[in-house]
Amino acid sequence: MKMAETGTILHNQIQYYEELASTNLKALELAKQGAAGGTVVVAVRQTAGRGRMRRKWESPEGKGLWFSMILRPTIAAEYCAQITLLAAVAAAQALQRLTDKNFSIKWPNDIMLDGKKICGILAEMALAADGSIEYAVVGIGININMSSEDFGALLTATSLYLATGIEYEHEQVLKAFLDEFSLLYSHWHSCGFASIRQAWLANSCTLGQKVIVKDNDTEIYSGIAEDMDDYGSLLVRNAAGKIESFDFGEISIRSC
Ligand code: ADP
């Protein structure tokens, strides 16, 4: 891999914006124009923050850390789902280190604390003609100082402040995440997915749970989430004992 993407470089190329529609959109635009792998785009507020499948991500001004990383991994597209899982492990471990609380990962991309979502991740990729990944953009939203009023009707969400009573600095949270992510990302390039898979499994709240697999709104499969395969797909055993694997491209899995 290109060493330029590891370690401190992720910290050296941080671009701050007062307001963006979405940090992912900006990062995708910059990546298309040739921005270097390792560029990080941070916004104080997003006016159209996005989750998966065009769901909205609430990102009020200054209350959380809304950022996206541009990555140029030198791996085949079949491994691209692993980037989301890697980012989830990095986020869970960074937040654990920072707060001493126990965070868990809900398949595939949500970081949960006490059953509520504290961080969401959205990875988007562009493929090169030879099927490799040209660039990937990984967007992360971490709720830092939101109060219950800030969440309004969103009862499934929490923040570091609500969980700990401490007002963390955005910079501190960003640094904790980038430190953790940089290590895991270079490890992934040199040693593969195995230890990241182990860490994902160890931190997951989805394993052992009943999950329903949906294509758009139609249920297509249900069963118990048993394991993750070497590519990062979830293995689900149905009532008849049959095991099927699912990635999170176009399907949504409900659990926890
Ligand atoms: P999921 O994977 O849980 O279906 P996404 O990853 O697509 O969801 O994230 C979007 C969803 O997250 C929204 O539909 C909403 O329920 C929830 N959400 C939106 N903003 C926030 C936030 N700041 N904190 C926690 N949850 C949020």
mmCIF file of C-alpha atoms and ligand atoms in Angstrom:
data_model
loop_
_atom_site.group_PDB
_atom_site.id
_atom_site.type_symbol
_atom_site.label_atom_id
_atom_site.label_comp_id
_atom_site.label_asym_id
_atom_site.label_seq_id
_atom_site.Cartn_x
_atom_site.Cartn_y
_atom_site.Cartn_z
ATOM 1 C CA MET A 1 0.000 0.000 0.000
ATOM 2 C CA LYS A 2 1.021 3.629 -0.299
ATOM 3 C CA MET A 3 2.524 4.584 3.050
ATOM 4 C CA ALA A 4 1.355 8.139 2.451
ATOM 5 C CA GLU A 5 -2.085 7.078 3.624
ATOM 6 C CA THR A 6 -1.183 5.707 7.007
ATOM 7 C CA GLY A 7 -0.477 7.203 10.390
ATOM 8 C CA THR A 8 -0.105 10.923 10.731
ATOM 9 C CA ILE A 9 -1.053 11.736 7.141
ATOM 10 C CA LEU A 10 -4.737 11.265 7.959
ATOM 11 C CA HIS A 11 -4.261 13.937 10.618
ATOM 12 C CA ASN A 12 -2.314 16.299 8.372
ATOM 13 C CA GLN A 13 -4.874 16.786 5.650
ATOM 14 C CA ILE A 14 -7.949 17.906 7.520
ATOM 15 C CA GLN A 15 -10.179 20.413 5.722
ATOM 16 C CA TYR A 16 -12.707 22.278 7.861
ATOM 17 C CA TYR A 17 -15.962 23.718 6.547
ATOM 18 C CA GLU A 18 -18.527 25.786 8.410
ATOM 19 C CA GLU A 19 -21.431 24.200 6.521
ATOM 20 C CA LEU A 20 -21.774 21.450 3.935
ATOM 21 C CA ALA A 21 -24.796 19.653 2.536
ATOM 22 C CA SER A 22 -22.980 16.438 3.422
ATOM 23 C CA THR A 23 -19.325 15.733 4.155
ATOM 24 C CA ASN A 24 -19.580 12.575 2.018
ATOM 25 C CA LEU A 25 -20.765 14.560 -1.000
ATOM 26 C CA LYS A 26 -17.912 17.043 -0.600
ATOM 27 C CA ALA A 27 -15.349 14.259 -0.140
ATOM 28 C CA LEU A 28 -16.676 12.397 -3.201
ATOM 29 C CA GLU A 29 -16.363 15.592 -5.230
ATOM 30 C CA LEU A 30 -12.791 16.195 -3.988
ATOM 31 C CA ALA A 31 -11.830 12.560 -4.608
ATOM 32 C CA LYS A 32 -13.168 12.790 -8.157
ATOM 33 C CA GLN A 33 -10.974 15.856 -8.675
ATOM 34 C CA GLY A 34 -7.964 13.833 -7.518
ATOM 35 C CA ALA A 35 -7.652 14.680 -3.793
ATOM 36 C CA ALA A 36 -5.101 12.529 -2.010
ATOM 37 C CA GLY A 37 -5.990 9.459 -0.016
ATOM 38 C CA GLY A 38 -5.946 10.458 3.648
ATOM 39 C CA THR A 39 -7.834 13.730 3.125
ATOM 40 C CA VAL A 40 -10.385 14.331 5.884
ATOM 41 C CA VAL A 41 -13.364 16.678 5.418
ATOM 42 C CA VAL A 42 -15.026 18.051 8.560
ATOM 43 C CA ALA A 43 -18.172 20.226 8.725
ATOM 44 C CA VAL A 44 -19.532 22.156 11.693
ATOM 45 C CA ARG A 45 -23.008 21.447 10.361
ATOM 46 C CA GLN A 46 -24.510 19.380 7.570
ATOM 47 C CA THR A 47 -27.743 20.507 5.990
ATOM 48 C CA ALA A 48 -28.392 17.163 4.294
ATOM 49 C CA GLY A 49 -26.440 14.556 6.275
ATOM 50 C CA ARG A 50 -27.142 11.097 4.921
ATOM 51 C CA GLY A 51 -27.455 7.580 6.301
ATOM 52 C CA ARG A 52 -27.798 4.440 4.243
ATOM 53 C CA MET A 53 -30.508 4.242 1.597
ATOM 54 C CA ARG A 54 -30.929 8.014 1.601
ATOM 55 C CA ARG A 55 -32.044 8.098 5.226
ATOM 56 C CA LYS A 56 -31.451 11.386 6.969
ATOM 57 C CA TRP A 57 -28.641 11.829 9.490
ATOM 58 C CA GLU A 58 -29.345 14.614 12.001
ATOM 59 C CA SER A 59 -26.241 16.782 12.296
ATOM 60 C CA PRO A 60 -26.981 20.031 14.104
ATOM 61 C CA GLU A 61 -24.363 22.741 14.376
ATOM 62 C CA GLY A 62 -21.467 22.027 16.675
ATOM 63 C CA LYS A 63 -23.200 19.210 18.525
ATOM 64 C CA GLY A 64 -21.346 16.373 16.944
ATOM 65 C CA LEU A 65 -18.432 15.416 14.798
ATOM 66 C CA TRP A 66 -19.447 15.142 11.158
ATOM 67 C CA PHE A 67 -16.614 14.123 8.859
ATOM 68 C CA SER A 68 -15.580 11.999 5.879
ATOM 69 C CA MET A 69 -12.265 10.427 4.919
ATOM 70 C CA ILE A 70 -11.031 9.935 1.366
ATOM 71 C CA LEU A 71 -9.215 6.626 1.010
ATOM 72 C CA ARG A 72 -7.465 5.109 -1.946
ATOM 73 C CA PRO A 73 -7.014 1.505 -0.856
ATOM 74 C CA THR A 74 -5.096 -0.803 -3.129
ATOM 75 C CA ILE A 75 -7.488 -3.721 -2.842
ATOM 76 C CA ALA A 76 -9.974 -5.564 -5.029
ATOM 77 C CA ALA A 77 -13.598 -4.440 -4.987
ATOM 78 C CA GLU A 78 -14.751 -7.734 -3.446
ATOM 79 C CA TYR A 79 -13.209 -6.575 -0.164
ATOM 80 C CA CYS A 80 -14.749 -3.117 -0.163
ATOM 81 C CA ALA A 81 -17.442 -3.929 2.417
ATOM 82 C CA GLN A 82 -14.658 -4.476 4.917
ATOM 83 C CA ILE A 83 -13.935 -0.740 5.000
ATOM 84 C CA THR A 84 -17.242 -0.059 6.766
ATOM 85 C CA LEU A 85 -16.595 -2.853 9.253
ATOM 86 C CA LEU A 86 -13.081 -1.565 9.861
ATOM 87 C CA ALA A 87 -14.395 1.953 10.488
ATOM 88 C CA ALA A 88 -16.981 0.555 12.912
ATOM 89 C CA VAL A 89 -14.295 -1.271 14.890
ATOM 90 C CA ALA A 90 -12.133 1.873 14.934
ATOM 91 C CA ALA A 91 -15.042 4.008 16.159
ATOM 92 C CA ALA A 92 -16.071 1.547 18.884
ATOM 93 C CA GLN A 93 -12.489 1.171 20.122
ATOM 94 C CA ALA A 94 -11.732 4.904 19.992
ATOM 95 C CA LEU A 95 -14.889 5.796 21.930
ATOM 96 C CA GLN A 96 -14.206 3.042 24.455
ATOM 97 C CA ARG A 97 -10.686 4.345 25.004
ATOM 98 C CA LEU A 98 -11.939 7.907 25.388
ATOM 99 C CA THR A 99 -14.820 7.285 27.778
ATOM 100 C CA ASP A 100 -14.235 3.910 29.400
ATOM 101 C CA LYS A 101 -17.782 2.905 28.393
ATOM 102 C CA ASN A 102 -18.738 -0.244 26.509
ATOM 103 C CA PHE A 103 -19.779 0.400 22.943
ATOM 104 C CA SER A 104 -21.126 -2.254 20.651
ATOM 105 C CA ILE A 105 -21.468 -2.565 16.897
ATOM 106 C CA LYS A 106 -24.867 -3.176 15.383
ATOM 107 C CA TRP A 107 -24.630 -4.760 11.956
ATOM 108 C CA PRO A 108 -23.160 -3.365 9.881
ATOM 109 C CA ASN A 109 -22.447 0.239 10.614
ATOM 110 C CA ASP A 110 -23.935 1.607 13.816
ATOM 111 C CA ILE A 111 -22.139 2.123 17.098
ATOM 112 C CA MET A 112 -24.459 1.646 20.025
ATOM 113 C CA LEU A 113 -24.302 2.579 23.680
ATOM 114 C CA ASP A 114 -26.935 1.321 26.116
ATOM 115 C CA GLY A 115 -29.076 0.204 23.143
ATOM 116 C CA LYS A 116 -29.000 3.632 21.454
ATOM 117 C CA LYS A 117 -27.120 4.841 18.403
ATOM 118 C CA ILE A 118 -24.210 7.181 19.083
ATOM 119 C CA CYS A 119 -22.353 6.941 15.796
ATOM 120 C CA GLY A 120 -23.256 6.083 12.214
ATOM 121 C CA ILE A 121 -21.019 5.242 9.277
ATOM 122 C CA LEU A 122 -21.654 5.510 5.553
ATOM 123 C CA ALA A 123 -19.046 4.279 3.059
ATOM 124 C CA GLU A 124 -19.316 4.994 -0.657
ATOM 125 C CA MET A 125 -16.927 3.797 -3.372
ATOM 126 C CA ALA A 126 -15.972 4.455 -6.975
ATOM 127 C CA LEU A 127 -14.597 1.515 -8.925
ATOM 128 C CA ALA A 128 -11.850 1.667 -11.547
ATOM 129 C CA ALA A 129 -12.239 -0.029 -14.948
ATOM 130 C CA ASP A 130 -10.182 -3.038 -13.782
ATOM 131 C CA GLY A 131 -12.579 -3.660 -10.887
ATOM 132 C CA SER A 132 -10.295 -2.291 -8.185
ATOM 133 C CA ILE A 133 -11.398 0.520 -5.887
ATOM 134 C CA GLU A 134 -10.478 3.905 -7.317
ATOM 135 C CA TYR A 135 -11.417 5.694 -4.125
ATOM 136 C CA ALA A 136 -13.615 5.225 -1.115
ATOM 137 C CA VAL A 137 -15.245 7.836 1.059
ATOM 138 C CA VAL A 138 -16.102 6.897 4.617
ATOM 139 C CA GLY A 139 -18.454 9.268 6.397
ATOM 140 C CA ILE A 140 -18.759 9.190 10.163
ATOM 141 C CA GLY A 141 -21.188 10.978 12.444
ATOM 142 C CA ILE A 142 -20.467 10.916 16.166
ATOM 143 C CA ASN A 143 -22.973 12.529 18.520
ATOM 144 C CA ILE A 144 -20.899 14.461 21.039
ATOM 145 C CA ASN A 145 -22.775 17.142 22.956
ATOM 146 C CA MET A 146 -26.413 16.591 22.042
ATOM 147 C CA SER A 147 -28.972 16.804 24.823
ATOM 148 C CA SER A 148 -32.295 14.936 24.761
ATOM 149 C CA GLU A 149 -33.956 18.128 23.434
ATOM 150 C CA ASP A 150 -31.532 18.193 20.502
ATOM 151 C CA PHE A 151 -32.690 14.721 19.500
ATOM 152 C CA GLY A 152 -36.379 15.623 19.699
ATOM 153 C CA ALA A 153 -38.430 12.686 18.472
ATOM 154 C CA LEU A 154 -35.338 10.610 17.720
ATOM 155 C CA LEU A 155 -35.555 8.364 20.773
ATOM 156 C CA THR A 156 -33.099 5.787 19.456
ATOM 157 C CA ALA A 157 -30.090 8.113 19.678
ATOM 158 C CA THR A 158 -27.641 9.100 22.384
ATOM 159 C CA SER A 159 -24.492 11.238 22.693
ATOM 160 C CA LEU A 160 -21.219 11.118 24.591
ATOM 161 C CA TYR A 161 -22.529 13.941 26.782
ATOM 162 C CA LEU A 162 -25.777 12.113 27.632
ATOM 163 C CA ALA A 163 -23.858 8.937 28.400
ATOM 164 C CA THR A 164 -21.035 10.431 30.477
ATOM 165 C CA GLY A 165 -22.021 13.954 31.580
ATOM 166 C CA ILE A 166 -18.747 15.143 30.041
ATOM 167 C CA GLU A 167 -18.518 17.680 27.196
ATOM 168 C CA TYR A 168 -15.839 16.246 24.942
ATOM 169 C CA GLU A 169 -13.952 18.457 22.492
ATOM 170 C CA HIS A 170 -14.544 17.654 18.829
ATOM 171 C CA GLU A 171 -10.794 17.704 18.162
ATOM 172 C CA GLN A 172 -10.176 15.168 20.882
ATOM 173 C CA VAL A 173 -12.780 12.773 19.488
ATOM 174 C CA LEU A 174 -11.497 13.210 15.930
ATOM 175 C CA LYS A 175 -7.926 12.526 16.998
ATOM 176 C CA ALA A 176 -8.959 9.426 18.961
ATOM 177 C CA PHE A 177 -10.807 8.087 15.927
ATOM 178 C CA LEU A 178 -8.066 8.885 13.392
ATOM 179 C CA ASP A 179 -5.388 7.314 15.606
ATOM 180 C CA GLU A 180 -7.379 4.102 15.866
ATOM 181 C CA PHE A 181 -8.474 4.055 12.231
ATOM 182 C CA SER A 182 -4.944 4.706 10.903
ATOM 183 C CA LEU A 183 -3.572 1.724 12.797
ATOM 184 C CA LEU A 184 -6.353 -0.636 11.711
ATOM 185 C CA TYR A 185 -6.289 0.605 8.130
ATOM 186 C CA SER A 186 -2.570 -0.021 7.644
ATOM 187 C CA HIS A 187 -2.881 -3.362 9.435
ATOM 188 C CA TRP A 188 -5.718 -4.310 7.056
ATOM 189 C CA HIS A 189 -3.558 -3.511 4.026
ATOM 190 C CA SER A 190 -0.572 -5.472 5.218
ATOM 191 C CA CYS A 191 -2.196 -8.372 7.101
ATOM 192 C CA GLY A 192 -5.750 -8.639 5.787
ATOM 193 C CA PHE A 193 -9.149 -8.728 7.458
ATOM 194 C CA ALA A 194 -8.782 -11.593 9.970
ATOM 195 C CA SER A 195 -8.013 -9.628 13.152
ATOM 196 C CA ILE A 196 -10.493 -6.878 12.245
ATOM 197 C CA ARG A 197 -13.154 -9.551 11.766
ATOM 198 C CA GLN A 198 -12.292 -10.901 15.244
ATOM 199 C CA ALA A 199 -12.566 -7.427 16.779
ATOM 200 C CA TRP A 200 -15.876 -6.805 14.997
ATOM 201 C CA LEU A 201 -17.267 -10.108 16.307
ATOM 202 C CA ALA A 202 -16.013 -9.389 19.836
ATOM 203 C CA ASN A 203 -17.769 -5.994 19.870
ATOM 204 C CA SER A 204 -20.960 -6.945 18.033
ATOM 205 C CA CYS A 205 -24.432 -6.822 19.571
ATOM 206 C CA THR A 206 -25.924 -8.455 16.461
ATOM 207 C CA LEU A 207 -24.512 -11.957 16.879
ATOM 208 C CA GLY A 208 -26.963 -14.380 18.422
ATOM 209 C CA GLN A 209 -29.849 -12.018 17.639
ATOM 210 C CA LYS A 210 -32.822 -12.680 15.425
ATOM 211 C CA VAL A 211 -32.453 -10.639 12.251
ATOM 212 C CA ILE A 212 -34.834 -9.909 9.407
ATOM 213 C CA VAL A 213 -33.328 -9.365 5.984
ATOM 214 C CA LYS A 214 -35.234 -6.956 3.778
ATOM 215 C CA ASP A 215 -34.917 -5.960 0.154
ATOM 216 C CA ASN A 216 -36.447 -2.504 0.146
ATOM 217 C CA ASP A 217 -39.423 -3.151 2.393
ATOM 218 C CA THR A 218 -39.952 -6.796 1.553
ATOM 219 C CA GLU A 219 -38.775 -9.427 4.015
ATOM 220 C CA ILE A 220 -36.668 -11.971 2.133
ATOM 221 C CA TYR A 221 -35.107 -14.009 4.932
ATOM 222 C CA SER A 222 -34.969 -14.244 8.707
ATOM 223 C CA GLY A 223 -32.974 -16.178 11.251
ATOM 224 C CA ILE A 224 -30.257 -15.917 13.860
ATOM 225 C CA ALA A 225 -27.060 -13.989 13.049
ATOM 226 C CA GLU A 226 -24.360 -16.558 13.681
ATOM 227 C CA ASP A 227 -21.059 -15.364 12.334
ATOM 228 C CA MET A 228 -19.251 -13.205 9.806
ATOM 229 C CA ASP A 229 -17.397 -14.774 6.884
ATOM 230 C CA ASP A 230 -13.879 -13.892 5.744
ATOM 231 C CA TYR A 231 -15.182 -11.236 3.354
ATOM 232 C CA GLY A 232 -17.305 -9.468 5.978
ATOM 233 C CA SER A 233 -20.736 -10.856 5.091
ATOM 234 C CA LEU A 234 -23.117 -11.788 7.873
ATOM 235 C CA LEU A 235 -24.054 -15.478 8.156
ATOM 236 C CA VAL A 236 -27.675 -16.029 9.136
ATOM 237 C CA ARG A 237 -29.198 -19.420 10.059
ATOM 238 C CA ASN A 238 -32.928 -19.746 9.390
ATOM 239 C CA ALA A 239 -35.453 -21.951 11.213
ATOM 240 C CA ALA A 240 -34.788 -24.822 8.779
ATOM 241 C CA GLY A 241 -31.078 -24.727 9.679
ATOM 242 C CA LYS A 242 -29.955 -23.287 6.369
ATOM 243 C CA ILE A 243 -27.163 -20.682 6.513
ATOM 244 C CA GLU A 244 -27.123 -17.791 4.042
ATOM 245 C CA SER A 245 -24.653 -14.936 3.826
ATOM 246 C CA PHE A 246 -25.658 -11.302 3.393
ATOM 247 C CA ASP A 247 -23.686 -8.182 2.754
ATOM 248 C CA PHE A 248 -25.172 -4.782 3.309
ATOM 249 C CA GLY A 249 -25.182 -3.398 -0.205
ATOM 250 C CA GLU A 250 -28.848 -3.255 -1.009
ATOM 251 C CA ILE A 251 -30.432 -5.051 1.888
ATOM 252 C CA SER A 252 -31.232 -3.920 5.362
ATOM 253 C CA ILE A 253 -31.065 -6.136 8.398
ATOM 254 C CA ARG A 254 -33.053 -5.329 11.513
ATOM 255 C CA SER A 255 -31.664 -6.450 14.834
ATOM 256 C CA CYS A 256 -31.052 -5.443 18.472
HETATM 257 P P1 ADP B 1 -29.801 2.192 9.940
HETATM 258 O O1 ADP B 1 -28.562 1.524 9.416
HETATM 259 O O2 ADP B 1 -29.910 2.143 11.431
HETATM 260 O O3 ADP B 1 -31.042 1.805 9.275
HETATM 261 P P2 ADP B 1 -28.616 4.584 8.873
HETATM 262 O O4 ADP B 1 -27.215 4.135 9.153
HETATM 263 O O5 ADP B 1 -29.056 4.685 7.487
HETATM 264 O O6 ADP B 1 -29.656 3.740 9.683
HETATM 265 O O7 ADP B 1 -28.813 5.999 9.610
HETATM 266 C C1 ADP B 1 -30.012 6.767 9.437
HETATM 267 C C2 ADP B 1 -30.955 6.585 10.606
HETATM 268 O O8 ADP B 1 -30.283 6.906 11.842
HETATM 269 C C3 ADP B 1 -32.125 7.545 10.552
HETATM 270 O O9 ADP B 1 -33.195 6.957 9.881
HETATM 271 C C4 ADP B 1 -32.457 7.834 12.017
HETATM 272 O O10 ADP B 1 -33.312 6.843 12.538
HETATM 273 C C5 ADP B 1 -31.133 7.654 12.724
HETATM 274 N N1 ADP B 1 -30.433 8.920 12.984
HETATM 275 C C6 ADP B 1 -30.430 10.073 12.268
HETATM 276 N N2 ADP B 1 -29.615 10.982 12.799
HETATM 277 C C7 ADP B 1 -29.067 10.414 13.907
HETATM 278 C C8 ADP B 1 -28.137 10.855 14.889
HETATM 279 N N3 ADP B 1 -27.557 12.049 14.858
HETATM 280 N N4 ADP B 1 -27.826 9.973 15.884
HETATM 281 C C9 ADP B 1 -28.366 8.748 15.941
HETATM 282 N N5 ADP B 1 -29.250 8.273 15.052
HETATM 283 C C10 ADP B 1 -29.600 9.093 14.030
#
